Structures are given as C-alpha cells and as structure tokens.
PDB file of C-alpha atoms and ligand atoms in Angstrom:
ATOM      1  CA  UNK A 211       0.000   0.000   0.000  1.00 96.00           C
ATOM      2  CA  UNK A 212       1.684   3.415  -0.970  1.00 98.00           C
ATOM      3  CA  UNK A 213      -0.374   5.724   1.312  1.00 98.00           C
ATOM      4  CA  UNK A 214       0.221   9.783  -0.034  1.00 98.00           C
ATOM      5  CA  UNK A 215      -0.537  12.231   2.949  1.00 98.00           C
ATOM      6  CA  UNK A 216      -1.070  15.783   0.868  1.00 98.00           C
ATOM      7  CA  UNK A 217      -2.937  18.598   1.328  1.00 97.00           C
ATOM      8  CA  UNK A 218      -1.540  21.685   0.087  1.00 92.00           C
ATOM      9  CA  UNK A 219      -1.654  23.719   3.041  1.00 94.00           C
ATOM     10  CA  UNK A 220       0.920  23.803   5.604  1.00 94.00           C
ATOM     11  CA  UNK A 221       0.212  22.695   9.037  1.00 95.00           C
ATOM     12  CA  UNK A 222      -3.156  20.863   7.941  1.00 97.00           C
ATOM     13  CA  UNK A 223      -0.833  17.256  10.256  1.00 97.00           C
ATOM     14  CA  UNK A 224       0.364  15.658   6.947  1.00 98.00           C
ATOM     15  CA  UNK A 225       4.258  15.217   9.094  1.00 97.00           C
ATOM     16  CA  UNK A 226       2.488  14.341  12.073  1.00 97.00           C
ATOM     17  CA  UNK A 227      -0.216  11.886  10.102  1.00 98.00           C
ATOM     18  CA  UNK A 228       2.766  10.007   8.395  1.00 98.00           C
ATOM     19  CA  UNK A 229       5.183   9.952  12.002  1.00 97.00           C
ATOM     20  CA  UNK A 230       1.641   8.762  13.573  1.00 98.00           C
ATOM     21  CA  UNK A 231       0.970   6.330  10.549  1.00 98.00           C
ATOM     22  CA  UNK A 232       4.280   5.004  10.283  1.00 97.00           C
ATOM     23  CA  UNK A 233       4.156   2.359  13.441  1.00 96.00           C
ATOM     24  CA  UNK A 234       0.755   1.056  12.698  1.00 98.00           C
ATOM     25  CA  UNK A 235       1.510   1.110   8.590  1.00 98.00           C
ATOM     26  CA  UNK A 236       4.831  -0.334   8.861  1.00 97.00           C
ATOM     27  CA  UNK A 237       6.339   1.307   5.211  1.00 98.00           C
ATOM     28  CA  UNK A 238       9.571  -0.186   3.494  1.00 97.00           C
ATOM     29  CA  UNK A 239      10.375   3.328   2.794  1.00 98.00           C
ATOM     30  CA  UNK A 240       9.027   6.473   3.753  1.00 98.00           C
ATOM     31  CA  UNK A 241       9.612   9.624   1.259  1.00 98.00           C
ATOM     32  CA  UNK A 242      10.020  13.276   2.531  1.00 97.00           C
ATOM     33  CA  UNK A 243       8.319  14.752  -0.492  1.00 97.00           C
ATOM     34  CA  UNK A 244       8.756  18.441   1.001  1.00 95.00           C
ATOM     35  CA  UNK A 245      11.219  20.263   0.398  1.00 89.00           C
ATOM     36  CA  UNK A 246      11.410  21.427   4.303  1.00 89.00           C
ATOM     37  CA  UNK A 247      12.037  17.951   5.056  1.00 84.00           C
ATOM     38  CA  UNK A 248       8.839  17.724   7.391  1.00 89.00           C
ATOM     39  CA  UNK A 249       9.086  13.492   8.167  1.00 97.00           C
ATOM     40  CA  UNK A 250      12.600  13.411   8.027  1.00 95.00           C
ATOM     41  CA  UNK A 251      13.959  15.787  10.465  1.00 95.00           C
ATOM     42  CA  UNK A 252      11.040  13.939  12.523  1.00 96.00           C
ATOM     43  CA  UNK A 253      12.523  10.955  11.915  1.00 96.00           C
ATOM     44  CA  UNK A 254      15.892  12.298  12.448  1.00 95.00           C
ATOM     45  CA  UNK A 255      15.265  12.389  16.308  1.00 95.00           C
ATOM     46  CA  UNK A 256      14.646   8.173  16.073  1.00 96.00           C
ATOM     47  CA  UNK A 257      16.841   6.000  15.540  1.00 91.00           C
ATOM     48  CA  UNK A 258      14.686   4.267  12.669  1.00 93.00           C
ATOM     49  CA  UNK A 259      15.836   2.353  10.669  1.00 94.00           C
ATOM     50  CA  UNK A 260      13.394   2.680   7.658  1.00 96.00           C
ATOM     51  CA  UNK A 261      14.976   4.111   4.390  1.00 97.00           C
ATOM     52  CA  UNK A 262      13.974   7.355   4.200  1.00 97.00           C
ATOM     53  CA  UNK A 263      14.843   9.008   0.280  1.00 96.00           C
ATOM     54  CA  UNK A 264      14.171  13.070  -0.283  1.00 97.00           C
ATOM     55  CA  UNK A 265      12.877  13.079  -4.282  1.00 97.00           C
ATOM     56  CA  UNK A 266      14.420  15.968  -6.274  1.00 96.00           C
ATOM     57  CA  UNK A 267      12.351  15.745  -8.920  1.00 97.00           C
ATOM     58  CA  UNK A 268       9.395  13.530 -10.143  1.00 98.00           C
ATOM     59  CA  UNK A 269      11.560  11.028 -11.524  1.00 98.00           C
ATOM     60  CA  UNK A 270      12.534  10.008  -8.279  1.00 98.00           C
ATOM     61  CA  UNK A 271       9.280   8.635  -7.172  1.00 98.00           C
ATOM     62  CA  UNK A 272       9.984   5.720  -9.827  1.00 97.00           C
ATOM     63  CA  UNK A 273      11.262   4.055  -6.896  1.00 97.00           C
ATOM     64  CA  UNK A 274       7.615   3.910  -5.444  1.00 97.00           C
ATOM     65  CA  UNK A 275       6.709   1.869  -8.789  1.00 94.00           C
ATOM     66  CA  UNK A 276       8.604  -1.291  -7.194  1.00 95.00           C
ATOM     67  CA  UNK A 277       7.862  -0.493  -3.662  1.00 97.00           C
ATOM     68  CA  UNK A 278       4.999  -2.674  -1.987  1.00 95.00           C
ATOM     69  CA  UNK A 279       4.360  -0.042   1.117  1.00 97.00           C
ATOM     70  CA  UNK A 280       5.260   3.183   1.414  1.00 98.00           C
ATOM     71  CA  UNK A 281       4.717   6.033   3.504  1.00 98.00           C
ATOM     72  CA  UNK A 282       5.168   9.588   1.375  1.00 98.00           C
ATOM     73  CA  UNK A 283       4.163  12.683   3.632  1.00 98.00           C
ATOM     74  CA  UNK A 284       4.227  15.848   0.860  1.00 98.00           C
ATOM     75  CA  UNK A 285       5.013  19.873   1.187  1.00 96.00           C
ATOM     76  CA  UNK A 286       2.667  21.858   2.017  1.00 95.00           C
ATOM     77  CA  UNK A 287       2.328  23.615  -1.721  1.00 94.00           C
ATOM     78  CA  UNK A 288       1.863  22.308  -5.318  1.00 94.00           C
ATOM     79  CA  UNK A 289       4.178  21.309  -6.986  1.00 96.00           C
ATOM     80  CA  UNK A 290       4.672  18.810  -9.809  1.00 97.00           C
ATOM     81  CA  UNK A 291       6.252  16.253  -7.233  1.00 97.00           C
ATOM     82  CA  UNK A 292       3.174  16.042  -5.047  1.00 98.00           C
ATOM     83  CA  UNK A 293       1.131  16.008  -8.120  1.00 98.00           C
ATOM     84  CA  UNK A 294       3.142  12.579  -9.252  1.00 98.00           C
ATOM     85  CA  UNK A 295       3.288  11.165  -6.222  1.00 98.00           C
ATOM     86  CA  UNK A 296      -0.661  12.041  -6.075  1.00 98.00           C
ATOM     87  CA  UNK A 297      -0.711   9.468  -9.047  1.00 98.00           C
ATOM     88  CA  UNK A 298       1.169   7.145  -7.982  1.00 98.00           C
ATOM     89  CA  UNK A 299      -0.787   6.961  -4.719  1.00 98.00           C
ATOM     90  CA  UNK A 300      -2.753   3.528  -3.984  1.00 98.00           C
ATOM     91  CA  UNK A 301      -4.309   5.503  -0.845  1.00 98.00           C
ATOM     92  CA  UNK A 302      -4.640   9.572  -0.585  1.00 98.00           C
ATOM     93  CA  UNK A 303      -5.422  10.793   2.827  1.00 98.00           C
ATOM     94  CA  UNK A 304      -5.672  14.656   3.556  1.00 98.00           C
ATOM     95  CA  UNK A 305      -5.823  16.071   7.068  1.00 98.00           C
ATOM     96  CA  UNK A 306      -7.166  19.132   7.608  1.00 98.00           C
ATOM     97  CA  UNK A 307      -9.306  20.457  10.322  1.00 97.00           C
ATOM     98  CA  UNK A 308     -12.927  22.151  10.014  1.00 95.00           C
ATOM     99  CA  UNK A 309     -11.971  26.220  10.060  1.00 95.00           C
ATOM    100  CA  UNK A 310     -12.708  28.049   7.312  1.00 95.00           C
ATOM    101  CA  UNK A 311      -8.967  28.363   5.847  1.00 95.00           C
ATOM    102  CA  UNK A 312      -8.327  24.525   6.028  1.00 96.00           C
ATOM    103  CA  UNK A 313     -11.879  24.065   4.012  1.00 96.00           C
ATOM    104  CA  UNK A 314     -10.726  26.649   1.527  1.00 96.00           C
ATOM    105  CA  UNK A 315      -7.652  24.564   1.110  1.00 97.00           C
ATOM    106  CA  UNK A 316      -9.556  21.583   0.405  1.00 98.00           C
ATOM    107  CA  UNK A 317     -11.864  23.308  -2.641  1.00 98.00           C
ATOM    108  CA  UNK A 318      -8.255  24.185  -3.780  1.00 97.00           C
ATOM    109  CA  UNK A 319      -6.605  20.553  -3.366  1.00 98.00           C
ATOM    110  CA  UNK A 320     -10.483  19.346  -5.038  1.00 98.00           C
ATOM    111  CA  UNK A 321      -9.563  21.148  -8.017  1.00 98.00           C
ATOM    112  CA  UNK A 322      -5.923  19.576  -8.090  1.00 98.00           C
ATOM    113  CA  UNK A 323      -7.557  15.983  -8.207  1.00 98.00           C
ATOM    114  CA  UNK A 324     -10.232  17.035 -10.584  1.00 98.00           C
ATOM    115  CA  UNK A 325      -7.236  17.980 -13.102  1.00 98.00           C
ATOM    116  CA  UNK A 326      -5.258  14.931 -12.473  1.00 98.00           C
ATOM    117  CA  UNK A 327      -8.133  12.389 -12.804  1.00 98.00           C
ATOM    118  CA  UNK A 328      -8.987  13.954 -16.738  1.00 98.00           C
ATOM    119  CA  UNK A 329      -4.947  13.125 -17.143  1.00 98.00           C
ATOM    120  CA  UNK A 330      -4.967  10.238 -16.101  1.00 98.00           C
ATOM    121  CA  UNK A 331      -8.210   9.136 -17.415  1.00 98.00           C
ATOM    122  CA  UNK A 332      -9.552   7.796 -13.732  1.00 98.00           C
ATOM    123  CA  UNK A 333     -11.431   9.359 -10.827  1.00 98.00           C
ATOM    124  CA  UNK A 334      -8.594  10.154  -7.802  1.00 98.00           C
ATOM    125  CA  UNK A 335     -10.017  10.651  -4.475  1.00 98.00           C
ATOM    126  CA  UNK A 336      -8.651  11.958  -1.288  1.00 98.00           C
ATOM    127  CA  UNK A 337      -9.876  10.434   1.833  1.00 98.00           C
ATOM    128  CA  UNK A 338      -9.983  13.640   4.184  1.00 98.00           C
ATOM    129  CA  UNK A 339      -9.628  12.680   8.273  1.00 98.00           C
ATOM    130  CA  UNK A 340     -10.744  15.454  10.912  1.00 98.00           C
ATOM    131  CA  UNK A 341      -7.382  16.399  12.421  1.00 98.00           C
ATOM    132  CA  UNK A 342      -6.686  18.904  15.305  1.00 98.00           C
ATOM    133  CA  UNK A 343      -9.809  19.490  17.010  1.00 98.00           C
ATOM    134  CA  UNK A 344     -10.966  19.943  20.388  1.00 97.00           C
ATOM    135  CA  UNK A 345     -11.219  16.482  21.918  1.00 96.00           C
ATOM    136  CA  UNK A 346     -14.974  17.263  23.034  1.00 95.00           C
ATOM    137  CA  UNK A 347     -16.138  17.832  19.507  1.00 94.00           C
ATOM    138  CA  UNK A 348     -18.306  15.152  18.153  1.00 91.00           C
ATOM    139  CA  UNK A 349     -20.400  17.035  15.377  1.00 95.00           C
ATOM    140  CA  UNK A 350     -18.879  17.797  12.298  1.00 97.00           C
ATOM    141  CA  UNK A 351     -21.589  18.788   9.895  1.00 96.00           C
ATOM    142  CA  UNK A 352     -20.531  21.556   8.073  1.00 95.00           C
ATOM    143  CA  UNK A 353     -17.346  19.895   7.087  1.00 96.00           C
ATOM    144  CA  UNK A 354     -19.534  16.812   5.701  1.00 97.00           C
ATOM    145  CA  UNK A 355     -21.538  19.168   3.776  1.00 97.00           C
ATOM    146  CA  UNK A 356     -18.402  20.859   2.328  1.00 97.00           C
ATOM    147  CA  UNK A 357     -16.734  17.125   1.631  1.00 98.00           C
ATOM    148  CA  UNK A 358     -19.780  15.732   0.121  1.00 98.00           C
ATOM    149  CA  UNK A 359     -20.090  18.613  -2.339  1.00 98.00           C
ATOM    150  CA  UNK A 360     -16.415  17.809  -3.428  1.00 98.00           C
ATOM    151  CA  UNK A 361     -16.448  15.382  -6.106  1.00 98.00           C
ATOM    152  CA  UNK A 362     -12.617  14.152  -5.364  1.00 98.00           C
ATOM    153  CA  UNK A 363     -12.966  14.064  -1.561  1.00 98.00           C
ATOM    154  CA  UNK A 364     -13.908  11.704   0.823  1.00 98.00           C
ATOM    155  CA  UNK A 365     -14.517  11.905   4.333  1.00 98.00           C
ATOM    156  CA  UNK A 366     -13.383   9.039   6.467  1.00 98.00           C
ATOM    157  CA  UNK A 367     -14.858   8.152  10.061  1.00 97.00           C
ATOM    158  CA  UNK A 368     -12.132   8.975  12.239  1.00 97.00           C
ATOM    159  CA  UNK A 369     -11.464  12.210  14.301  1.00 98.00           C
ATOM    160  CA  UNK A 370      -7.697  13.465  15.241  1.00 98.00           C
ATOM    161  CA  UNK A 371      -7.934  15.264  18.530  1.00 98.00           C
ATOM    162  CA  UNK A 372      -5.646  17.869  18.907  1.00 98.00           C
ATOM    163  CA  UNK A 373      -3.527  16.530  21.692  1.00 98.00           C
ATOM    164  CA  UNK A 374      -0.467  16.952  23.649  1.00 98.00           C
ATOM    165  CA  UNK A 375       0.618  13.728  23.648  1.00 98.00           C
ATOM    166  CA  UNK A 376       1.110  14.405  19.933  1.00 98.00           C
ATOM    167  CA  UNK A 377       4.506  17.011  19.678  1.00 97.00           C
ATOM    168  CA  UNK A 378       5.726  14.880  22.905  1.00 98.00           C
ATOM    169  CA  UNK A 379       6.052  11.743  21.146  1.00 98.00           C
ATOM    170  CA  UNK A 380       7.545  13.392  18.058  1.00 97.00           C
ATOM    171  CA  UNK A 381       9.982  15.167  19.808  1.00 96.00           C
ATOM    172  CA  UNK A 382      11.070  11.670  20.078  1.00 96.00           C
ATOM    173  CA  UNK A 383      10.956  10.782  16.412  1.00 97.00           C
ATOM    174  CA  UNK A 384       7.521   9.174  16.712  1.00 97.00           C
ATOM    175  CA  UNK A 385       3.793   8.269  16.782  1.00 98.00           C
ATOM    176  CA  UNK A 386       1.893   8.299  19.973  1.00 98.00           C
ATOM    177  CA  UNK A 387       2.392   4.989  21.804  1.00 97.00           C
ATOM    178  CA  UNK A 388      -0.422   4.421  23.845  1.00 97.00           C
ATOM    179  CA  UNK A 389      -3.595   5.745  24.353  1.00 97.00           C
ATOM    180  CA  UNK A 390      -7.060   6.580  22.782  1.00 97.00           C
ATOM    181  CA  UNK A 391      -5.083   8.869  20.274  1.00 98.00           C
ATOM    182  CA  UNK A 392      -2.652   5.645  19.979  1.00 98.00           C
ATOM    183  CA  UNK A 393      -5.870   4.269  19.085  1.00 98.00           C
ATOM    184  CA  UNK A 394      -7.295   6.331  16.914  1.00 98.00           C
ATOM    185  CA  UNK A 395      -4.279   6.317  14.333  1.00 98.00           C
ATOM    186  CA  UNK A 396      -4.578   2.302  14.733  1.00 98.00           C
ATOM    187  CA  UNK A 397      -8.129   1.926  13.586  1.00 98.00           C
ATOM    188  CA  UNK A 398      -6.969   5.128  10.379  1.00 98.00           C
ATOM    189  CA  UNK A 399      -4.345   1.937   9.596  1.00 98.00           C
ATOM    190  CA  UNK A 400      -6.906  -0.293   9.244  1.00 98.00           C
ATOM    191  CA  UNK A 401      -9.362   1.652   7.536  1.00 98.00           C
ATOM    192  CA  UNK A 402      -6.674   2.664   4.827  1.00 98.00           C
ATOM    193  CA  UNK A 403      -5.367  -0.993   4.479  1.00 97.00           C
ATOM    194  CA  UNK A 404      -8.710  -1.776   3.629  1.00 97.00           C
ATOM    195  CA  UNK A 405      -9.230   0.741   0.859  1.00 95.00           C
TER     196      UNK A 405
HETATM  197  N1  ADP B 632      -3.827  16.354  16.268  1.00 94.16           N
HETATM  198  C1  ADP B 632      -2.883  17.207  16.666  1.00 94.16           C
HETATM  199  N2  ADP B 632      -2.758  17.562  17.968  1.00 94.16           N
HETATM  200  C2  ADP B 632      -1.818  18.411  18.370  1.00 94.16           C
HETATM  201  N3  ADP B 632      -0.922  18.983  17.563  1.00 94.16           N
HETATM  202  C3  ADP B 632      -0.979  18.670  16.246  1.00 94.16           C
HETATM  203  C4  ADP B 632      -1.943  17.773  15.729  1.00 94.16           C
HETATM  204  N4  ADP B 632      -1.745  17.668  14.393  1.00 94.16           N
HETATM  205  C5  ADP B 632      -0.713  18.463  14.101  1.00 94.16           C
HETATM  206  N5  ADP B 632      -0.237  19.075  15.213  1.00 94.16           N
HETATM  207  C6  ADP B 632       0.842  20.050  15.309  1.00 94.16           C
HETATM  208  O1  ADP B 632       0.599  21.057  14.335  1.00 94.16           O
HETATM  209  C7  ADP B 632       1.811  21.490  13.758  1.00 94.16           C
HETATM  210  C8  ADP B 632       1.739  21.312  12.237  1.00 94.16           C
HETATM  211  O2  ADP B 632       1.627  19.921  11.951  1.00 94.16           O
HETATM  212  P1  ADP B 632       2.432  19.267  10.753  1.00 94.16           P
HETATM  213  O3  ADP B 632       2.181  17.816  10.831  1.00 94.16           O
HETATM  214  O4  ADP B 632       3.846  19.736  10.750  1.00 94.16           O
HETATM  215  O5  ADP B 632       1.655  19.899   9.494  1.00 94.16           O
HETATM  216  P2  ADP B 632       2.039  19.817   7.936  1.00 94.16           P
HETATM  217  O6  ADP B 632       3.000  18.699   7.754  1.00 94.16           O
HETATM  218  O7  ADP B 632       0.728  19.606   7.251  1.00 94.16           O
HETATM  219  O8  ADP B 632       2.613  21.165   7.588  1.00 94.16           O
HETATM  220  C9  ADP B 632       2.916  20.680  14.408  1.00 94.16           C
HETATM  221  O9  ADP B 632       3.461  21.471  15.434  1.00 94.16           O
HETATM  222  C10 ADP B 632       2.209  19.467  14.989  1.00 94.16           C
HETATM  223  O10 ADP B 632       2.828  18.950  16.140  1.00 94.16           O
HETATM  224 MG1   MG B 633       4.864  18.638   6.926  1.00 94.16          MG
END
C-alpha cells in the first residue's frame, strides 16, 4: 500500500499523520516529499531504521513503482512532485481540520484531483480525516456538507484530537504509543489498508 498524505496547506498534520501512521503502517520506505524535510527531520530524532529518500524531482518517485508499502508525507504547496506522487498513490489521505482556511484549502486541493483524474483518465479521491480538534467535539456537519459537495474528496470516520501527547512523542521521532489517540491512528491503519 503506498499511502500519499497531501494537502496543500501547511500545518493541515500531513508530518504528524505520516510519524503517527508510520508504526501502525509499517512502510519499506518512507519519502520526505517536502522540500522542508517535514518526516525526516522527525525521523531524524529516532533512531529508525526505515529508508527514508528526499525526491528531487518527479523522476525520483519511480522508486515507489517497485515499492509494496510506502509512507510519502508531501510539502505543504503544489508542486509537480506532489502532483506525481498524487498518481502514484494507492491511498490519498488529507488532514485538515474544520476552520474556514483549512476548508478553503480543500476546494483548492479538489480542483488539483479534478485535473489529475482527466490526465490520467480515472477518478482520484482523497480520503480527508478530521485532524486537530478539540477532543470534546463530536459534530462535524458543516465539514460533511463541504466534503460531500467535493467530487474528489472523501470523508473518512475517524477524528484526530488535537492533543499533547502528539509534539511529545515526536519530539522523540515518533507516533503516539499508547492511548485513545494511539488508538485512533490504529483503527486510520486499518481503515486505509482496507481501501
Ligand atoms: N492532532 C494534533 N494535535 C496536536 N498537535 C498537532 C496535531 N496535528 C498536528 N499538530 C501540530 O501542528 C503542527 C503542524 O503539523 P504538521 O504535521 O507539521 O503539518 P504539515 O506537515 O501539514 O505542515 C505541528 O506542530 C504538529 O505537532
Ligand atoms: Mg509537513
């Protein structure tokens, strides 16, 4: 499974999603697809010992042709190495949370998909996971509304908290360990190995 975290805003939790992801998803190789290095300085406080590459162009996501799993966090920006590692994607997932910036984002990243599925003659969707909210929320309506009216979006079932115990474990290099947030990236894993 070659899982693509993208959304092209920055600080939507596409680092944190694929340092969360990476335990429960257990990649081959993970690919820093930003060009500020967002997973790999992560991972550069672990002592991991997944291989990690840093594409310079689009070429150098060939690699992902031959690669059975794969973890590829992207920049926060378009660029024509997102948008090829968009296609080569088996799984797209796209965390954002519900304000009205991160939405706007996602009518942006919509249009992105809707260009790339004409290309490639297929219909691309990005599964879109609530990230960052306040652990009491439970109703997300608005956010469905705006996902179902996006023909390239999906919204999946599970809710990111925002969450302490989220910069703690990366200042170690990784995920959350244990817990309901633990948890919650564990049943995202499952969900996405079932797509
Ligand atoms: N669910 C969350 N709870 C708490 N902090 C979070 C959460 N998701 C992201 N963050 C924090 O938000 C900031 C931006 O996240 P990051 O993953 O770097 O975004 P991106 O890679 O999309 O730019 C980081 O400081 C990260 O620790
Ligand atoms: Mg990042």
């Amino acid at each position: 499974m070659k899982t693509v975290i993208a959304n092209e805003k920055g600080g939507a939790g596409k680092s944190t999603m694929a340092l969360n992801l990476i335990g429960h998803l257990s990649p081959s190789l993970i690919v820093d697809a930003d060009i500020h290095m967002g997973i790999s300085k992560l991972l550069q406080l672990s002592d991991t010992q997944i291989k990690i590459i840093r594409p310079a162009s689009p070429l150098d996501l060939s690699i992902l042709k031959t690669t059975e799993c794969a973890v590829i966090d992207c920049g926060g920006f378009d660029s024509d190495i997102t948008r090829r590692a968009l296609e080569l994607a088996d799984v797209i997932i796209t965390p954002s949370s519900d304000d009205p910036q991160d939405q706007f984002a996602l009518v942006a990243f919509n249009e992105v998909l809707a260009f790339l599925s004409v290309k490639n003659k297929r219909r691309m969707v990005a599964h879109v996971v609530i990230n960052r909210v306040h652990p009491s929320r439970q109703k997300f309506d608005v956010m469905k509304e705006l996902v179902d009216g996006l023909s390239h979006m999906n919204l999946l079932p599970v809710v990111i908290p925002a969450s302490a115990q989220i910069p703690k474990a990366a200042f170690l290099g990784r995920g959350v360990q244990s817990g309901s947030v633990a948890a919650k990236f564990s049943t995202l894993a499952k969900i996405i190995n079932a797509l």
